mmCIF file of C-alpha atoms and ligand atoms in Angstrom:
data_model
loop_
_atom_site.group_PDB
_atom_site.id
_atom_site.type_symbol
_atom_site.label_atom_id
_atom_site.label_comp_id
_atom_site.label_asym_id
_atom_site.label_seq_id
_atom_site.Cartn_x
_atom_site.Cartn_y
_atom_site.Cartn_z
ATOM 1 C CA UNK A 1 -17.774 12.254 -36.217
ATOM 2 C CA UNK A 2 -16.134 11.626 -32.853
ATOM 3 C CA UNK A 3 -18.492 12.430 -29.995
ATOM 4 C CA UNK A 4 -16.990 13.271 -26.609
ATOM 5 C CA UNK A 5 -19.278 12.659 -23.602
ATOM 6 C CA UNK A 6 -16.719 13.782 -21.018
ATOM 7 C CA UNK A 7 -17.166 16.727 -18.694
ATOM 8 C CA UNK A 8 -15.252 18.720 -16.107
ATOM 9 C CA UNK A 9 -17.006 20.476 -13.286
ATOM 10 C CA UNK A 10 -16.056 21.575 -9.784
ATOM 11 C CA UNK A 11 -12.579 20.247 -10.547
ATOM 12 C CA UNK A 12 -14.010 16.771 -11.187
ATOM 13 C CA UNK A 13 -13.461 14.806 -14.385
ATOM 14 C CA UNK A 14 -16.164 12.487 -15.649
ATOM 15 C CA UNK A 15 -15.919 10.302 -18.756
ATOM 16 C CA UNK A 16 -19.722 10.326 -19.014
ATOM 17 C CA UNK A 17 -22.511 12.562 -17.654
ATOM 18 C CA UNK A 18 -24.523 9.569 -16.343
ATOM 19 C CA UNK A 19 -24.465 8.250 -12.803
ATOM 20 C CA UNK A 20 -26.834 6.652 -10.337
ATOM 21 C CA UNK A 21 -29.513 8.571 -8.485
ATOM 22 C CA UNK A 22 -29.175 8.240 -4.752
ATOM 23 C CA UNK A 23 -31.252 5.295 -3.575
ATOM 24 C CA UNK A 24 -30.602 3.070 -6.570
ATOM 25 C CA UNK A 25 -27.754 0.519 -6.653
ATOM 26 C CA UNK A 26 -25.957 2.229 -3.810
ATOM 27 C CA UNK A 27 -26.957 0.795 -0.447
ATOM 28 C CA UNK A 28 -24.268 -1.855 -0.128
ATOM 29 C CA UNK A 29 -20.584 -2.017 -1.027
ATOM 30 C CA UNK A 30 -21.360 -4.605 -3.708
ATOM 31 C CA UNK A 31 -23.903 -2.316 -5.360
ATOM 32 C CA UNK A 32 -21.600 0.693 -5.166
ATOM 33 C CA UNK A 33 -18.748 -1.369 -6.609
ATOM 34 C CA UNK A 34 -21.016 -2.440 -9.479
ATOM 35 C CA UNK A 35 -21.705 1.219 -10.341
ATOM 36 C CA UNK A 36 -18.005 2.052 -9.926
ATOM 37 C CA UNK A 37 -17.105 -0.790 -12.290
ATOM 38 C CA UNK A 38 -19.739 0.166 -14.884
ATOM 39 C CA UNK A 39 -19.781 2.847 -17.578
ATOM 40 C CA UNK A 40 -21.240 5.342 -15.063
ATOM 41 C CA UNK A 41 -19.370 8.643 -14.916
ATOM 42 C CA UNK A 42 -19.542 8.863 -11.116
ATOM 43 C CA UNK A 43 -20.902 7.033 -8.065
ATOM 44 C CA UNK A 44 -23.530 8.226 -5.561
ATOM 45 C CA UNK A 45 -24.238 6.583 -2.200
ATOM 46 C CA UNK A 46 -27.610 5.859 -0.592
ATOM 47 C CA UNK A 47 -28.856 8.678 1.631
ATOM 48 C CA UNK A 48 -27.513 7.909 5.077
ATOM 49 C CA UNK A 49 -28.601 8.578 8.622
ATOM 50 C CA UNK A 50 -26.531 8.564 11.809
ATOM 51 C CA UNK A 51 -27.749 5.100 12.724
ATOM 52 C CA UNK A 52 -28.491 2.256 10.290
ATOM 53 C CA UNK A 53 -32.178 1.790 9.401
ATOM 54 C CA UNK A 54 -34.219 -1.150 8.123
ATOM 55 C CA UNK A 55 -36.690 1.153 6.364
ATOM 56 C CA UNK A 56 -40.418 0.694 5.804
ATOM 57 C CA UNK A 57 -42.237 -2.665 5.480
ATOM 58 C CA UNK A 58 -42.378 -4.395 2.072
ATOM 59 C CA UNK A 59 -43.610 -4.219 -0.596
ATOM 60 C CA UNK A 60 -42.067 -0.739 -0.700
ATOM 61 C CA UNK A 61 -40.978 -0.386 -4.357
ATOM 62 C CA UNK A 62 -42.917 -1.351 -7.463
ATOM 63 C CA UNK A 63 -42.403 -0.586 -11.118
ATOM 64 C CA UNK A 64 -45.105 -0.238 -13.766
ATOM 65 C CA UNK A 65 -44.995 0.299 -17.526
ATOM 66 C CA UNK A 66 -44.782 4.060 -16.863
ATOM 67 C CA UNK A 67 -42.357 4.289 -13.970
ATOM 68 C CA UNK A 68 -42.119 3.447 -10.305
ATOM 69 C CA UNK A 69 -43.448 4.150 -6.857
ATOM 70 C CA UNK A 70 -41.427 3.776 -3.680
ATOM 71 C CA UNK A 71 -41.652 4.322 0.018
ATOM 72 C CA UNK A 72 -38.410 2.756 1.148
ATOM 73 C CA UNK A 73 -38.148 4.713 4.396
ATOM 74 C CA UNK A 74 -34.416 5.366 4.258
ATOM 75 C CA UNK A 75 -33.043 1.852 4.636
ATOM 76 C CA UNK A 76 -29.296 2.379 4.948
ATOM 77 C CA UNK A 77 -26.218 1.047 6.730
ATOM 78 C CA UNK A 78 -25.545 4.213 8.733
ATOM 79 C CA UNK A 79 -23.185 7.054 7.789
ATOM 80 C CA UNK A 80 -20.024 5.368 9.022
ATOM 81 C CA UNK A 81 -20.442 2.562 6.456
ATOM 82 C CA UNK A 82 -20.566 5.042 3.560
ATOM 83 C CA UNK A 83 -17.748 7.180 4.960
ATOM 84 C CA UNK A 84 -15.629 4.012 5.283
ATOM 85 C CA UNK A 85 -16.492 3.249 1.653
ATOM 86 C CA UNK A 86 -15.439 6.781 0.693
ATOM 87 C CA UNK A 87 -12.126 6.336 2.532
ATOM 88 C CA UNK A 88 -11.376 3.102 0.677
ATOM 89 C CA UNK A 89 -12.610 4.394 -2.729
ATOM 90 C CA UNK A 90 -10.020 4.670 -5.534
ATOM 91 C CA UNK A 91 -11.458 7.940 -6.988
ATOM 92 C CA UNK A 92 -10.925 6.836 -10.567
ATOM 93 C CA UNK A 93 -14.323 8.498 -10.952
ATOM 94 C CA UNK A 94 -15.985 11.049 -8.643
ATOM 95 C CA UNK A 95 -17.819 9.859 -5.543
ATOM 96 C CA UNK A 96 -20.795 11.708 -4.062
ATOM 97 C CA UNK A 97 -22.049 10.920 -0.574
ATOM 98 C CA UNK A 98 -25.748 11.486 0.072
ATOM 99 C CA UNK A 99 -26.624 12.617 3.579
ATOM 100 C CA UNK A 100 -30.171 12.617 4.978
ATOM 101 C CA UNK A 101 -30.072 13.205 8.699
ATOM 102 C CA UNK A 102 -33.307 12.816 10.654
ATOM 103 C CA UNK A 103 -32.619 16.234 12.244
ATOM 104 C CA UNK A 104 -30.533 19.311 11.461
ATOM 105 C CA UNK A 105 -28.145 18.270 14.233
ATOM 106 C CA UNK A 106 -27.662 14.857 12.608
ATOM 107 C CA UNK A 107 -26.856 16.502 9.266
ATOM 108 C CA UNK A 108 -24.364 18.834 10.940
ATOM 109 C CA UNK A 109 -22.757 15.917 12.777
ATOM 110 C CA UNK A 110 -22.296 13.960 9.536
ATOM 111 C CA UNK A 111 -21.028 16.996 7.613
ATOM 112 C CA UNK A 112 -18.487 17.717 10.367
ATOM 113 C CA UNK A 113 -17.343 14.086 10.286
ATOM 114 C CA UNK A 114 -16.969 14.212 6.494
ATOM 115 C CA UNK A 115 -15.108 17.524 6.716
ATOM 116 C CA UNK A 116 -12.632 15.996 9.161
ATOM 117 C CA UNK A 117 -11.898 13.093 6.796
ATOM 118 C CA UNK A 118 -10.662 15.513 4.084
ATOM 119 C CA UNK A 119 -11.683 13.167 1.278
ATOM 120 C CA UNK A 120 -12.159 14.165 -2.370
ATOM 121 C CA UNK A 121 -15.827 13.093 -2.311
ATOM 122 C CA UNK A 122 -18.624 15.699 -2.340
ATOM 123 C CA UNK A 123 -21.739 15.650 -0.149
ATOM 124 C CA UNK A 124 -25.233 15.848 -1.643
ATOM 125 C CA UNK A 125 -27.454 16.775 1.287
ATOM 126 C CA UNK A 126 -30.924 15.353 0.767
ATOM 127 C CA UNK A 127 -33.546 17.980 1.633
ATOM 128 C CA UNK A 128 -36.350 16.022 0.055
ATOM 129 C CA UNK A 129 -37.069 12.549 1.438
ATOM 130 C CA UNK A 130 -40.848 12.123 1.049
ATOM 131 C CA UNK A 131 -41.214 8.736 2.709
ATOM 132 C CA UNK A 132 -40.856 9.168 6.466
ATOM 133 C CA UNK A 133 -44.271 8.890 8.109
ATOM 134 C CA UNK A 134 -45.072 12.120 9.978
ATOM 135 C CA UNK A 135 -41.994 14.007 8.705
ATOM 136 C CA UNK A 136 -42.520 16.664 6.008
ATOM 137 C CA UNK A 137 -39.819 17.360 3.447
ATOM 138 C CA UNK A 138 -37.439 20.095 4.577
ATOM 139 C CA UNK A 139 -37.230 21.653 1.110
ATOM 140 C CA UNK A 140 -40.944 22.528 1.099
ATOM 141 C CA UNK A 141 -40.302 24.741 4.162
ATOM 142 C CA UNK A 142 -38.292 27.653 2.768
ATOM 143 C CA UNK A 143 -37.440 29.276 6.110
ATOM 144 C CA UNK A 144 -36.222 25.984 7.584
ATOM 145 C CA UNK A 145 -34.214 25.310 4.408
ATOM 146 C CA UNK A 146 -32.496 28.704 4.688
ATOM 147 C CA UNK A 147 -31.601 28.030 8.321
ATOM 148 C CA UNK A 148 -30.317 24.562 7.503
ATOM 149 C CA UNK A 149 -28.144 25.801 4.622
ATOM 150 C CA UNK A 150 -26.645 28.541 6.787
ATOM 151 C CA UNK A 151 -25.792 25.938 9.426
ATOM 152 C CA UNK A 152 -24.324 23.531 6.823
ATOM 153 C CA UNK A 153 -22.055 26.292 5.528
ATOM 154 C CA UNK A 154 -20.888 27.096 9.072
ATOM 155 C CA UNK A 155 -19.847 23.502 9.679
ATOM 156 C CA UNK A 156 -18.745 22.424 6.198
ATOM 157 C CA UNK A 157 -16.357 24.786 4.382
ATOM 158 C CA UNK A 158 -16.086 22.850 1.121
ATOM 159 C CA UNK A 159 -18.286 22.692 -1.948
ATOM 160 C CA UNK A 160 -21.499 20.728 -1.506
ATOM 161 C CA UNK A 161 -24.856 20.130 -3.147
ATOM 162 C CA UNK A 162 -28.468 19.514 -2.252
ATOM 163 C CA UNK A 163 -31.124 17.167 -3.588
ATOM 164 C CA UNK A 164 -34.349 19.050 -4.183
ATOM 165 C CA UNK A 165 -37.902 17.846 -4.526
ATOM 166 C CA UNK A 166 -39.942 18.976 -7.519
ATOM 167 C CA UNK A 167 -41.584 22.401 -7.334
ATOM 168 C CA UNK A 168 -44.702 23.200 -9.289
ATOM 169 C CA UNK A 169 -45.090 26.973 -9.238
ATOM 170 C CA UNK A 170 -42.914 29.678 -10.817
ATOM 171 C CA UNK A 171 -43.051 31.675 -7.574
ATOM 172 C CA UNK A 172 -41.603 28.708 -5.706
ATOM 173 C CA UNK A 173 -38.851 28.256 -8.327
ATOM 174 C CA UNK A 174 -37.920 31.922 -7.910
ATOM 175 C CA UNK A 175 -38.056 31.882 -4.106
ATOM 176 C CA UNK A 176 -36.012 28.709 -3.769
ATOM 177 C CA UNK A 177 -33.458 29.839 -6.367
ATOM 178 C CA UNK A 178 -33.021 33.205 -4.623
ATOM 179 C CA UNK A 179 -32.516 31.408 -1.335
ATOM 180 C CA UNK A 180 -29.982 28.920 -2.760
ATOM 181 C CA UNK A 181 -28.101 31.706 -4.538
ATOM 182 C CA UNK A 182 -27.234 33.232 -1.149
ATOM 183 C CA UNK A 183 -24.858 30.328 -0.369
ATOM 184 C CA UNK A 184 -21.635 30.422 -2.373
ATOM 185 C CA UNK A 185 -20.309 27.022 -1.286
ATOM 186 C CA UNK A 186 -23.562 25.393 -2.377
ATOM 187 C CA UNK A 187 -22.218 24.462 -5.796
ATOM 188 C CA UNK A 188 -24.814 22.068 -7.201
ATOM 189 C CA UNK A 189 -28.467 21.162 -6.892
ATOM 190 C CA UNK A 190 -29.913 17.875 -8.039
ATOM 191 C CA UNK A 191 -33.406 18.172 -9.540
ATOM 192 C CA UNK A 192 -35.580 16.219 -8.866
ATOM 193 C CA UNK A 193 -36.264 13.766 -6.112
ATOM 194 C CA UNK A 194 -39.352 11.626 -6.689
ATOM 195 C CA UNK A 195 -42.724 13.345 -7.080
ATOM 196 C CA UNK A 196 -43.823 12.713 -3.542
ATOM 197 C CA UNK A 197 -46.874 10.903 -2.284
ATOM 198 C CA UNK A 198 -48.461 9.615 -5.443
ATOM 199 C CA UNK A 199 -50.742 6.602 -5.364
ATOM 200 C CA UNK A 200 -50.625 3.644 -7.741
ATOM 201 C CA UNK A 201 -53.346 1.005 -7.627
ATOM 202 C CA UNK A 202 -53.608 -2.556 -8.892
ATOM 203 C CA UNK A 203 -56.994 -2.548 -10.601
ATOM 204 C CA UNK A 204 -57.590 -6.280 -10.444
ATOM 205 C CA UNK A 205 -57.031 -6.638 -6.691
ATOM 206 C CA UNK A 206 -58.169 -3.049 -5.936
ATOM 207 C CA UNK A 207 -55.074 -2.718 -3.746
ATOM 208 C CA UNK A 208 -52.283 -0.212 -3.481
ATOM 209 C CA UNK A 209 -49.018 -1.287 -5.121
ATOM 210 C CA UNK A 210 -46.953 -0.663 -1.995
ATOM 211 C CA UNK A 211 -47.600 -1.154 1.710
ATOM 212 C CA UNK A 212 -46.224 1.889 3.626
ATOM 213 C CA UNK A 213 -48.250 5.064 4.192
ATOM 214 C CA UNK A 214 -51.508 3.591 2.920
ATOM 215 C CA UNK A 215 -49.917 3.108 -0.486
ATOM 216 C CA UNK A 216 -48.538 6.635 -0.931
ATOM 217 C CA UNK A 217 -45.051 6.845 -2.364
ATOM 218 C CA UNK A 218 -42.597 8.799 -4.470
ATOM 219 C CA UNK A 219 -43.073 8.536 -8.236
ATOM 220 C CA UNK A 220 -40.241 8.090 -10.723
ATOM 221 C CA UNK A 221 -39.805 7.218 -14.375
ATOM 222 C CA UNK A 222 -42.050 8.417 -17.217
ATOM 223 C CA UNK A 223 -44.545 9.824 -14.696
ATOM 224 C CA UNK A 224 -42.070 12.545 -13.704
ATOM 225 C CA UNK A 225 -40.057 13.453 -16.830
ATOM 226 C CA UNK A 226 -41.877 16.736 -17.674
ATOM 227 C CA UNK A 227 -41.724 17.865 -14.042
ATOM 228 C CA UNK A 228 -38.019 17.021 -13.865
ATOM 229 C CA UNK A 229 -37.256 18.899 -17.091
ATOM 230 C CA UNK A 230 -39.128 21.980 -15.877
ATOM 231 C CA UNK A 231 -37.235 21.978 -12.588
ATOM 232 C CA UNK A 232 -33.858 21.545 -14.301
ATOM 233 C CA UNK A 233 -34.668 24.255 -16.804
ATOM 234 C CA UNK A 234 -35.929 26.796 -14.275
ATOM 235 C CA UNK A 235 -33.194 26.252 -11.698
ATOM 236 C CA UNK A 236 -30.494 26.335 -14.390
ATOM 237 C CA UNK A 237 -31.917 29.655 -15.637
ATOM 238 C CA UNK A 238 -32.322 31.157 -12.176
ATOM 239 C CA UNK A 239 -28.961 29.989 -10.779
ATOM 240 C CA UNK A 240 -26.389 30.603 -13.529
ATOM 241 C CA UNK A 241 -23.470 30.292 -11.084
ATOM 242 C CA UNK A 242 -24.500 26.825 -9.898
ATOM 243 C CA UNK A 243 -24.590 23.398 -11.466
ATOM 244 C CA UNK A 244 -27.903 21.623 -11.879
ATOM 245 C CA UNK A 245 -27.820 17.831 -11.978
ATOM 246 C CA UNK A 246 -30.813 16.363 -13.779
ATOM 247 C CA UNK A 247 -32.717 13.378 -12.454
ATOM 248 C CA UNK A 248 -36.122 12.081 -13.441
ATOM 249 C CA UNK A 249 -37.445 9.971 -16.283
ATOM 250 C CA UNK A 250 -34.200 9.235 -18.114
ATOM 251 C CA UNK A 251 -34.452 5.848 -19.844
ATOM 252 C CA UNK A 252 -32.683 6.465 -23.157
ATOM 253 C CA UNK A 253 -30.334 8.880 -24.846
ATOM 254 C CA UNK A 254 -33.321 11.076 -25.741
ATOM 255 C CA UNK A 255 -34.251 11.993 -22.150
ATOM 256 C CA UNK A 256 -30.593 12.419 -21.172
ATOM 257 C CA UNK A 257 -30.234 14.826 -24.106
ATOM 258 C CA UNK A 258 -33.362 16.747 -23.043
ATOM 259 C CA UNK A 259 -32.101 17.181 -19.468
ATOM 260 C CA UNK A 260 -28.773 18.536 -20.734
ATOM 261 C CA UNK A 261 -30.589 20.751 -23.251
ATOM 262 C CA UNK A 262 -32.463 22.183 -20.238
ATOM 263 C CA UNK A 263 -29.123 23.008 -18.624
ATOM 264 C CA UNK A 264 -28.118 19.908 -16.682
ATOM 265 C CA UNK A 265 -24.383 19.550 -16.130
ATOM 266 C CA UNK A 266 -24.778 15.805 -15.577
ATOM 267 C CA UNK A 267 -27.704 13.417 -15.142
ATOM 268 C CA UNK A 268 -28.695 10.593 -12.838
ATOM 269 C CA UNK A 269 -30.587 7.353 -13.471
ATOM 270 C CA UNK A 270 -33.171 6.166 -10.962
ATOM 271 C CA UNK A 271 -36.039 3.925 -12.035
ATOM 272 C CA UNK A 272 -34.351 2.851 -15.274
ATOM 273 C CA UNK A 273 -31.229 1.761 -13.389
ATOM 274 C CA UNK A 274 -33.306 -0.103 -10.817
ATOM 275 C CA UNK A 275 -35.114 -1.983 -13.580
ATOM 276 C CA UNK A 276 -32.276 -2.577 -16.043
ATOM 277 C CA UNK A 277 -29.165 -2.706 -13.884
ATOM 278 C CA UNK A 278 -25.806 -1.089 -14.593
ATOM 279 C CA UNK A 279 -25.910 -2.066 -18.291
ATOM 280 C CA UNK A 280 -28.207 0.971 -18.635
ATOM 281 C CA UNK A 281 -25.198 3.299 -18.381
ATOM 282 C CA UNK A 282 -23.379 1.996 -21.468
ATOM 283 C CA UNK A 283 -26.628 1.694 -23.440
ATOM 284 C CA UNK A 284 -27.776 5.250 -22.729
ATOM 285 C CA UNK A 285 -24.292 6.654 -23.342
ATOM 286 C CA UNK A 286 -24.266 4.978 -26.752
ATOM 287 C CA UNK A 287 -27.730 6.347 -27.515
ATOM 288 C CA UNK A 288 -26.771 9.841 -26.378
ATOM 289 C CA UNK A 289 -23.600 9.780 -28.489
ATOM 290 C CA UNK A 290 -25.559 8.548 -31.536
ATOM 291 C CA UNK A 291 -28.167 11.277 -31.076
ATOM 292 C CA UNK A 292 -25.472 13.941 -30.733
ATOM 293 C CA UNK A 293 -23.690 12.669 -33.839
ATOM 294 C CA UNK A 294 -26.942 12.733 -35.830
ATOM 295 C CA UNK A 295 -27.465 16.329 -34.744
ATOM 296 C CA UNK A 296 -23.870 17.342 -35.456
ATOM 297 C CA UNK A 297 -22.852 17.916 -31.844
ATOM 298 C CA UNK A 298 -19.477 16.666 -30.648
ATOM 299 C CA UNK A 299 -19.490 17.789 -26.999
ATOM 300 C CA UNK A 300 -22.120 18.234 -24.275
ATOM 301 C CA UNK A 301 -21.281 21.940 -24.154
ATOM 302 C CA UNK A 302 -22.478 22.262 -27.768
ATOM 303 C CA UNK A 303 -26.114 21.989 -26.655
ATOM 304 C CA UNK A 304 -26.189 22.276 -22.856
ATOM 305 C CA UNK A 305 -28.796 24.838 -21.799
ATOM 306 C CA UNK A 306 -29.619 25.721 -25.392
ATOM 307 C CA UNK A 307 -33.302 24.842 -25.235
ATOM 308 C CA UNK A 308 -35.305 26.933 -27.685
ATOM 309 C CA UNK A 309 -38.657 28.485 -26.784
ATOM 310 C CA UNK A 310 -41.183 30.343 -28.883
ATOM 311 C CA UNK A 311 -40.502 33.731 -27.293
HETATM 312 C C1 DHB B 401 -36.002 7.590 0.445
HETATM 313 C C2 DHB B 401 -36.656 8.106 -0.651
HETATM 314 C C3 DHB B 401 -36.267 9.323 -1.152
HETATM 315 O O1 DHB B 401 -36.878 9.877 -2.225
HETATM 316 C C4 DHB B 401 -35.238 10.001 -0.556
HETATM 317 O O2 DHB B 401 -34.882 11.170 -1.039
HETATM 318 C C5 DHB B 401 -34.577 9.473 0.541
HETATM 319 C C6 DHB B 401 -34.956 8.258 1.033
HETATM 320 C C7 DHB B 401 -36.418 6.312 0.995
HETATM 321 O O3 DHB B 401 -37.628 6.082 1.060
HETATM 322 O O4 DHB B 401 -35.540 5.522 1.402
#
């Protein structure tokens, strides 16, 4: 049975639903080119700020058997580098540009600059960086998020998306979904960013695995899969007019399938891509296609959002 992994959304065509999570394989041109040249269905850039940043002191990323912890601190080349990349990009696959201004004004400045370039790339505004000492995540402040989204829509007329942190309470899912539903040009939400401010410890040395923030960092990988699935599922249910992009704990065709079953339009690889490199895309696509074939599905639409529950 021929399985078709392609998808069309927001006028974009993707040969595969898999691409890189922002932050992984996307800081430099060489890394972005490697994703572009791989089996990934699209390319995402590293969250950028107005001015280039070195990020937090190392070690700032570590992987374990169950996932990863990071407190990178937004190391990036500055927005102009990524906008230049977007201008030179061939658009044989979609390009998403992640924006993470240090202030609302910085985000508006970058969105206005991107608007003026009139490129076919789409912005994913990051409302959920957990790793800046002393700076809380915008997306855990609902009033500030509403104000920011209203300002984004004033400045940027085109379709855009946001990267959300995980939420952990049904009331918060409902409140955030109601808020996001007020903005028509907000067309996609990516769920989830890392589970913020976890702590992993090396037992032998009795030391934190990473240096910044006393060892606190964002968790990815197996640690976060159930939280990611719940966020994808709830936001997909509560925002039927928007696309939800799944991210969190995908390391084989099985987790990719589960995210799509929960309603994800497409899915991103974070920890797995960091650990395995771009070969992960072709491997997981093969596994997803094999799983679909075994289940008798030929397209992603055959099972997307069709999660069964007991009630
Ligand atoms: C960083 C981490 C994130 O989870 C994020 O959304 C943005 C930046 C970082 O530490 O670089």
